[in-house]
Backbone atoms as SQL, in Angstrom:
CREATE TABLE atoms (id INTEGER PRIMARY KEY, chain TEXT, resi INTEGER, resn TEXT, atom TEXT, x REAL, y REAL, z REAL);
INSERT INTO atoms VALUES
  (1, 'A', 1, 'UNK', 'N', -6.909, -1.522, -18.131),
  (2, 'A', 1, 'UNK', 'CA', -6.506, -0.568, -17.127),
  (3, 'A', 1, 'UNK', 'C', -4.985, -0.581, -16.946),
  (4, 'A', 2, 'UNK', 'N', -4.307, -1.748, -17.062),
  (5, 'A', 2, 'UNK', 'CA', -3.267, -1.845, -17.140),
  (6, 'A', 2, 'UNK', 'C', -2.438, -1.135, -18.110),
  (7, 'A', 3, 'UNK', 'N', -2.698, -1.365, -19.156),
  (8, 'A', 3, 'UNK', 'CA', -2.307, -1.005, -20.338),
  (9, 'A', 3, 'UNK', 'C', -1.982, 0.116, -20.370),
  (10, 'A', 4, 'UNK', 'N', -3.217, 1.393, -19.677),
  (11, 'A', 4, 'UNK', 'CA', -3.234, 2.810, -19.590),
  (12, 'A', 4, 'UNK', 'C', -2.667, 3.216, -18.862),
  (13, 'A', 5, 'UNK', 'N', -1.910, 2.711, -17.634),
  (14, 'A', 5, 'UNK', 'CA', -1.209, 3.065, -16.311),
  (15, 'A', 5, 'UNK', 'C', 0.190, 3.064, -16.881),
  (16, 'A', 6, 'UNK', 'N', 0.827, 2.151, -18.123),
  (17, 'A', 6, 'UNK', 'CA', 1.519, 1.659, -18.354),
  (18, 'A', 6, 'UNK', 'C', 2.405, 2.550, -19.172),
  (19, 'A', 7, 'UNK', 'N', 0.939, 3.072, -20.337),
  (20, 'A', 7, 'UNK', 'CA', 0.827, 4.078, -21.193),
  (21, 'A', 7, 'UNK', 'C', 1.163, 5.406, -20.767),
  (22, 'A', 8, 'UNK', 'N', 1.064, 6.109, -19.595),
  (23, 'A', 8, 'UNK', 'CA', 0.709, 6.890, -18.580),
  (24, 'A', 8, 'UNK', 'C', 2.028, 7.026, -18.143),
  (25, 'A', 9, 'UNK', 'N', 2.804, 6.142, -18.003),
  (26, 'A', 9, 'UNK', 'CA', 4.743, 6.243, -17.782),
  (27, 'A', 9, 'UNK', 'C', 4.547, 5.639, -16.173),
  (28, 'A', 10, 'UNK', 'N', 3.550, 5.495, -15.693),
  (29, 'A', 10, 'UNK', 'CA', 3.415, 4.313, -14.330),
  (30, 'A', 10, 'UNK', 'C', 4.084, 2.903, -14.673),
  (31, 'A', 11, 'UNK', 'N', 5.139, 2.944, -13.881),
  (32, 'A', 11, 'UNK', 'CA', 6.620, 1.773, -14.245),
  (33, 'A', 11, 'UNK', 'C', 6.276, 1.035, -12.562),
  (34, 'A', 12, 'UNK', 'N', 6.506, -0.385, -12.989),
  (35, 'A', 12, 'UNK', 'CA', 6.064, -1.511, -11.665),
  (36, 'A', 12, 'UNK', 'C', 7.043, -1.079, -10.556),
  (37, 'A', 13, 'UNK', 'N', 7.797, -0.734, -10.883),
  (38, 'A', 13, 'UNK', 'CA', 9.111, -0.381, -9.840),
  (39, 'A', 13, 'UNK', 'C', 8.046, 1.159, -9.213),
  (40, 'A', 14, 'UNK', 'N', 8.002, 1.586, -9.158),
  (41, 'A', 14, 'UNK', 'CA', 6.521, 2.480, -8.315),
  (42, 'A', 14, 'UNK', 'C', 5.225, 1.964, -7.486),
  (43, 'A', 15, 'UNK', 'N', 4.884, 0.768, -8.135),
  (44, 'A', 15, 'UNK', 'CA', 3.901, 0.627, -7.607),
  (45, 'A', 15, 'UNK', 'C', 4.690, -0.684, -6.640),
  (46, 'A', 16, 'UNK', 'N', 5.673, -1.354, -6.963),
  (47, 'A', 16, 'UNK', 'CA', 6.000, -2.194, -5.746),
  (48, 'A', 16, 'UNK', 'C', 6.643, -1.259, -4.342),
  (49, 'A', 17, 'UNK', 'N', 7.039, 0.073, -5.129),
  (50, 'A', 17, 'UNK', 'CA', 7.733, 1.212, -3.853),
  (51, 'A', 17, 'UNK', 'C', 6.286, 1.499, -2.902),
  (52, 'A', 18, 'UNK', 'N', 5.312, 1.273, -3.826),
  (53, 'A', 18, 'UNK', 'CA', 4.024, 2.086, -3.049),
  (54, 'A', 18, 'UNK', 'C', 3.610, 0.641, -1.711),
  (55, 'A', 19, 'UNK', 'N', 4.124, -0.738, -2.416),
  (56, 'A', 19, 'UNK', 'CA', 3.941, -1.495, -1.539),
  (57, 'A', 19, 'UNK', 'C', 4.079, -1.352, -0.428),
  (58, 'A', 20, 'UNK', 'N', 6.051, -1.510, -0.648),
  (59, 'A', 20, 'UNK', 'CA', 6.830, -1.240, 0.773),
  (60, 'A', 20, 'UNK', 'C', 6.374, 0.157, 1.440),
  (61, 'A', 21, 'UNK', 'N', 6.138, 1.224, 0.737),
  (62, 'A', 21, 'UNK', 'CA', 5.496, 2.452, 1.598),
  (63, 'A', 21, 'UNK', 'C', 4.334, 2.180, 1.852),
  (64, 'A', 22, 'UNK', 'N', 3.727, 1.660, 1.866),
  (65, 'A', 22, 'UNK', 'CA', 2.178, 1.123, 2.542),
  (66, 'A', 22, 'UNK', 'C', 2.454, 0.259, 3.898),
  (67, 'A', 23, 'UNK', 'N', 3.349, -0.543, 3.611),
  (68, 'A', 23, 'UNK', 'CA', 3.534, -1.494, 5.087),
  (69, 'A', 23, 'UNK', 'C', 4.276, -0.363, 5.822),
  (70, 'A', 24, 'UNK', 'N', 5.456, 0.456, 5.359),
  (71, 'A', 24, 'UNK', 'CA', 5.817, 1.140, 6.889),
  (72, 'A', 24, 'UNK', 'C', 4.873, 1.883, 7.127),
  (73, 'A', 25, 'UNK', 'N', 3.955, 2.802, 6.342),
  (74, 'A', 25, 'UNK', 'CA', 2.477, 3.422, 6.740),
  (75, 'A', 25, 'UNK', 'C', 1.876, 2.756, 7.421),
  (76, 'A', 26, 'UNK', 'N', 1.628, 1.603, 7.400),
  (77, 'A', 26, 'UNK', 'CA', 1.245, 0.930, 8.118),
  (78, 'A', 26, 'UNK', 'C', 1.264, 0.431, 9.926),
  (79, 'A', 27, 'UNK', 'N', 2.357, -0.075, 9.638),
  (80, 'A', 27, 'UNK', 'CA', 3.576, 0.184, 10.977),
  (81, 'A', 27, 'UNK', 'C', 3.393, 1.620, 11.830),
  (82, 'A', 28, 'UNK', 'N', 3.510, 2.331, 10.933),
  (83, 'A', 28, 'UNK', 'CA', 3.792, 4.155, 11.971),
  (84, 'A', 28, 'UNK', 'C', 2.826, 4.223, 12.173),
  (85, 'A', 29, 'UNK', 'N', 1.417, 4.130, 11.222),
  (86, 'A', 29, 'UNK', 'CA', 0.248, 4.550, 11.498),
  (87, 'A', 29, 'UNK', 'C', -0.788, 3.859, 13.273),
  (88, 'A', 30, 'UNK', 'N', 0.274, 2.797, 12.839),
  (89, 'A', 30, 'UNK', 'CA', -0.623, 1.954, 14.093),
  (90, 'A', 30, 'UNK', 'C', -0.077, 2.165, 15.414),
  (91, 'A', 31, 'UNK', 'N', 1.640, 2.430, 15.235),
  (92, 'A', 31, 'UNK', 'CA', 2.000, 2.618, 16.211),
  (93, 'A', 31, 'UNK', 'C', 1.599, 4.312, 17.008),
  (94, 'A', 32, 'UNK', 'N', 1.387, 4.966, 15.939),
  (95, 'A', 32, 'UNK', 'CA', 0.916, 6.699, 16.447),
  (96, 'A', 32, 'UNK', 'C', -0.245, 6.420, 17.067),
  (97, 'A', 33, 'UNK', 'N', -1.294, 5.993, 16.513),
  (98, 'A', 33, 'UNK', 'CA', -2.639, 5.853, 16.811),
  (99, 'A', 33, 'UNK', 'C', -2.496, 4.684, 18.494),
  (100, 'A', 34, 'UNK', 'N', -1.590, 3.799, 18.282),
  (101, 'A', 34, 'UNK', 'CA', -1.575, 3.110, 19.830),
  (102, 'A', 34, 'UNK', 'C', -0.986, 3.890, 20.550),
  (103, 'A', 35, 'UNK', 'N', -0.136, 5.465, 20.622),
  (104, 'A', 35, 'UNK', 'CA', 0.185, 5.874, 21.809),
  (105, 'A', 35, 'UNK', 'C', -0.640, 6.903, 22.025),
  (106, 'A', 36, 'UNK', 'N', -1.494, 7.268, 21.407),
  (107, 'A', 36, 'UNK', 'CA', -2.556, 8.220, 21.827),
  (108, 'A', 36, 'UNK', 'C', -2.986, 7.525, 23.225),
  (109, 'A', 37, 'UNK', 'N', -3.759, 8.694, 24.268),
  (110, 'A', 37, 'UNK', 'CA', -4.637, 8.482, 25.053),
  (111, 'A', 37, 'UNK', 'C', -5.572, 8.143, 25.050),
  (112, 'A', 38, 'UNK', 'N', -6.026, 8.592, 23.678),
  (113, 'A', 38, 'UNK', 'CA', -7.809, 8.968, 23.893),
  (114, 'A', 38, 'UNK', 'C', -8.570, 7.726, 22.362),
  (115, 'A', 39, 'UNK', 'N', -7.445, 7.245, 22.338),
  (116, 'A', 39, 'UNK', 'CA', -7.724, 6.000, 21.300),
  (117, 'A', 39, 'UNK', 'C', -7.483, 4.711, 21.661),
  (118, 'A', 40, 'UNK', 'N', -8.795, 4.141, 21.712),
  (119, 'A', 40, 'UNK', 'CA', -8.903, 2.508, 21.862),
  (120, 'A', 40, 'UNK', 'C', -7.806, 1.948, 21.189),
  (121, 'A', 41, 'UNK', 'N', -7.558, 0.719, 21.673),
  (122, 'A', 41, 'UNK', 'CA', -6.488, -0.585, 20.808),
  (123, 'A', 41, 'UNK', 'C', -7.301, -0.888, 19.791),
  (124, 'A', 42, 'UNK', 'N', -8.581, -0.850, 19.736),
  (125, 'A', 42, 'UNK', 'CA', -9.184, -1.669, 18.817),
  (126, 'A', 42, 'UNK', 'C', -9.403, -0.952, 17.642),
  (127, 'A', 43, 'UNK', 'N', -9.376, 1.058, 17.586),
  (128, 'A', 43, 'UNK', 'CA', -8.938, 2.028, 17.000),
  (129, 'A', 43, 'UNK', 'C', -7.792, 1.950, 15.945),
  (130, 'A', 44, 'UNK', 'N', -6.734, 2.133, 16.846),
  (131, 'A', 44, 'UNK', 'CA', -5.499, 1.601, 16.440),
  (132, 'A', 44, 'UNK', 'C', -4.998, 0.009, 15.402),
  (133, 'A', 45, 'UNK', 'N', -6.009, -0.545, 15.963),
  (134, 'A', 45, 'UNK', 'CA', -5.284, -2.067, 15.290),
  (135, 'A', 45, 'UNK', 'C', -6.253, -1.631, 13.859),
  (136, 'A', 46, 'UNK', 'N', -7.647, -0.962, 13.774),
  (137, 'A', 46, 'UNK', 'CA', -8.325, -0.977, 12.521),
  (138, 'A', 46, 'UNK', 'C', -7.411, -0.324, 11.444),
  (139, 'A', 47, 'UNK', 'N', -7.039, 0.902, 12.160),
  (140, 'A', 47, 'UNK', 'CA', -6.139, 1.560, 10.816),
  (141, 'A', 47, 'UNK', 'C', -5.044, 0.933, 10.257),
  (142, 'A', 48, 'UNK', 'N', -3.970, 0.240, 11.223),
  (143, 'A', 48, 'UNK', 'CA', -3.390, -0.580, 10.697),
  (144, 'A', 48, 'UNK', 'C', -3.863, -1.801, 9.659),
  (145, 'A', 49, 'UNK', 'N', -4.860, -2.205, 9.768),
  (146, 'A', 49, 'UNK', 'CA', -5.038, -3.481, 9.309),
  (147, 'A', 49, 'UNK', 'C', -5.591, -2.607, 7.798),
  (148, 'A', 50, 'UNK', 'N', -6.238, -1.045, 8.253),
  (149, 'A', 50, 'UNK', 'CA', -6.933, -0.386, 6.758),
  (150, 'A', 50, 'UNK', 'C', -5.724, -0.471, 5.758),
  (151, 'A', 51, 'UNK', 'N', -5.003, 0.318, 6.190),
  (152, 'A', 51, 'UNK', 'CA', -3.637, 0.788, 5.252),
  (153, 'A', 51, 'UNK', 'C', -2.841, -0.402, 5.050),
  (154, 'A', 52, 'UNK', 'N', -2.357, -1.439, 5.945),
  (155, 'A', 52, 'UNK', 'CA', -1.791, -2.492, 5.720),
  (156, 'A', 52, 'UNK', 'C', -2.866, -3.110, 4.134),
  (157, 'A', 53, 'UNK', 'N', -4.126, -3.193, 4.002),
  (158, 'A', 53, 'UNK', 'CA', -4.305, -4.016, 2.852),
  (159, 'A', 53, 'UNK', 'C', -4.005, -2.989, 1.638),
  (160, 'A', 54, 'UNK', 'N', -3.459, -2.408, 1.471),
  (161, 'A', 54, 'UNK', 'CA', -3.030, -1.538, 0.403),
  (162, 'A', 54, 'UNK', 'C', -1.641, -1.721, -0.468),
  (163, 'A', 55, 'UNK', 'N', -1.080, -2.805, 0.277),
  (164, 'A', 55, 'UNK', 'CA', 0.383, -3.296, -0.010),
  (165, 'A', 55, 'UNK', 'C', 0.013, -4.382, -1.014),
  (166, 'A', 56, 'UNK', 'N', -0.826, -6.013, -0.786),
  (167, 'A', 56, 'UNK', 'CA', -1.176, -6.416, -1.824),
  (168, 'A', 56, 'UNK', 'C', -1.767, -5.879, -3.136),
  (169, 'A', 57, 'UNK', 'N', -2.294, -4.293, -2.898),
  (170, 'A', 57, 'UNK', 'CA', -3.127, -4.278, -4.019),
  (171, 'A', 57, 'UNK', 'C', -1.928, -3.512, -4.792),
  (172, 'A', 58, 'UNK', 'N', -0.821, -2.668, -4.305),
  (173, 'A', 58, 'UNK', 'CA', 0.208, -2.189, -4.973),
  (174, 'A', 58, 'UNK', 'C', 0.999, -3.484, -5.293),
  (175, 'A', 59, 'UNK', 'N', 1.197, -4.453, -5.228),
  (176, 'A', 59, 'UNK', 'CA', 2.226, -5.456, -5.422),
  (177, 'A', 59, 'UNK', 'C', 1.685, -6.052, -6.459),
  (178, 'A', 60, 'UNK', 'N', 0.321, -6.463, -6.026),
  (179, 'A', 60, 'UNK', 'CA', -0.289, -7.127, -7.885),
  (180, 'A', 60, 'UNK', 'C', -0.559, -6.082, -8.819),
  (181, 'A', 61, 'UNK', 'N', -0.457, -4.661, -8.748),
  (182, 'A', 61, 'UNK', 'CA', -0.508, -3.962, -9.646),
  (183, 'A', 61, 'UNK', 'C', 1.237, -3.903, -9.994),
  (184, 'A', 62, 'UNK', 'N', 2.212, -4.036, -9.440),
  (185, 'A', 62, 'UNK', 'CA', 3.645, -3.799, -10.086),
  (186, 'A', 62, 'UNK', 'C', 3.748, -5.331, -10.622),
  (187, 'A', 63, 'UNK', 'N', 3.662, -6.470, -10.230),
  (188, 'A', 63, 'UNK', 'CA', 3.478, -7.578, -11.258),
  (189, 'A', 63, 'UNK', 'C', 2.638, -7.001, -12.034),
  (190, 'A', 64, 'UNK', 'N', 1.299, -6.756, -12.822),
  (191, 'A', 64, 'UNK', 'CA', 0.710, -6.995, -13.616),
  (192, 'A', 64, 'UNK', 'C', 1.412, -5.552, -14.833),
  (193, 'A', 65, 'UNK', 'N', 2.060, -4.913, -14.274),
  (194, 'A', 65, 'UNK', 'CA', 2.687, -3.904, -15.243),
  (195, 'A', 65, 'UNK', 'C', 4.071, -4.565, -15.363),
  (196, 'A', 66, 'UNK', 'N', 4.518, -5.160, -14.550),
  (197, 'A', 66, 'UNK', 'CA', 5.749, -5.988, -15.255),
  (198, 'A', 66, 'UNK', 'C', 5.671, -6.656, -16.349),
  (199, 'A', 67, 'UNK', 'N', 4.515, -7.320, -16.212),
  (200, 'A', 67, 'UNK', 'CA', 4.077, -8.235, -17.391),
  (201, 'A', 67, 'UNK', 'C', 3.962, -7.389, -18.232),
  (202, 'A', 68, 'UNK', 'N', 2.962, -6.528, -18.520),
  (203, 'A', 68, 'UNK', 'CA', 2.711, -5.281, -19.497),
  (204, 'A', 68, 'UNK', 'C', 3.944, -4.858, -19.885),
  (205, 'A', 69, 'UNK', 'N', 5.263, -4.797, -18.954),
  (206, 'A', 69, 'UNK', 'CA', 6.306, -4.220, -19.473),
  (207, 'A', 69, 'UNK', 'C', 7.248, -4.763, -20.704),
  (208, 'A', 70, 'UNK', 'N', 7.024, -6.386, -20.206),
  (209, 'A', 70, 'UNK', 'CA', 7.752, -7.254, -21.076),
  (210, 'A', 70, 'UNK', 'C', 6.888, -7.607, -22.842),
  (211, 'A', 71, 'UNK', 'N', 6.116, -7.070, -22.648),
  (212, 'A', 71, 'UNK', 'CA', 5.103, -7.216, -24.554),
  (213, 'A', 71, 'UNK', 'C', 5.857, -6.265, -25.124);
């Protein structure tokens, strides 16, 4: 899978950007959703915590195409 992402012109420097844009998504998302009225904290803290795990999975995908990059 790697290989094909790689193949595909998907460069690690993208997918570590998708990292850092996942945590401030993260951040805004939770903070929008906590100033609503009509949305629980417990609302709010889920989406954060949804989108927040999306940063590890972009970060081990820009290592594992780094590696791919260097063969």
């Amino acid at each position: 899978m790697i290989e094909m992402l790689h193949n595909a012109g998907i460069k690690s420097e993208y997918a570590y950007a998708g990292g850092f844009a996942s945590i401030a998504l993260s951040l805004s998302s939770w903070l929008v959703s906590r100033a609503k009225k009509d949305h629980s904290k417990a609302q709010s803290d889920r989406w954060g915590i949804f989108i927040g795990h999306w940063a590890p999975t972009f970060f081990a995908l820009g290592i594992a195409l780094k590696l791919e990059e260097k063969k």
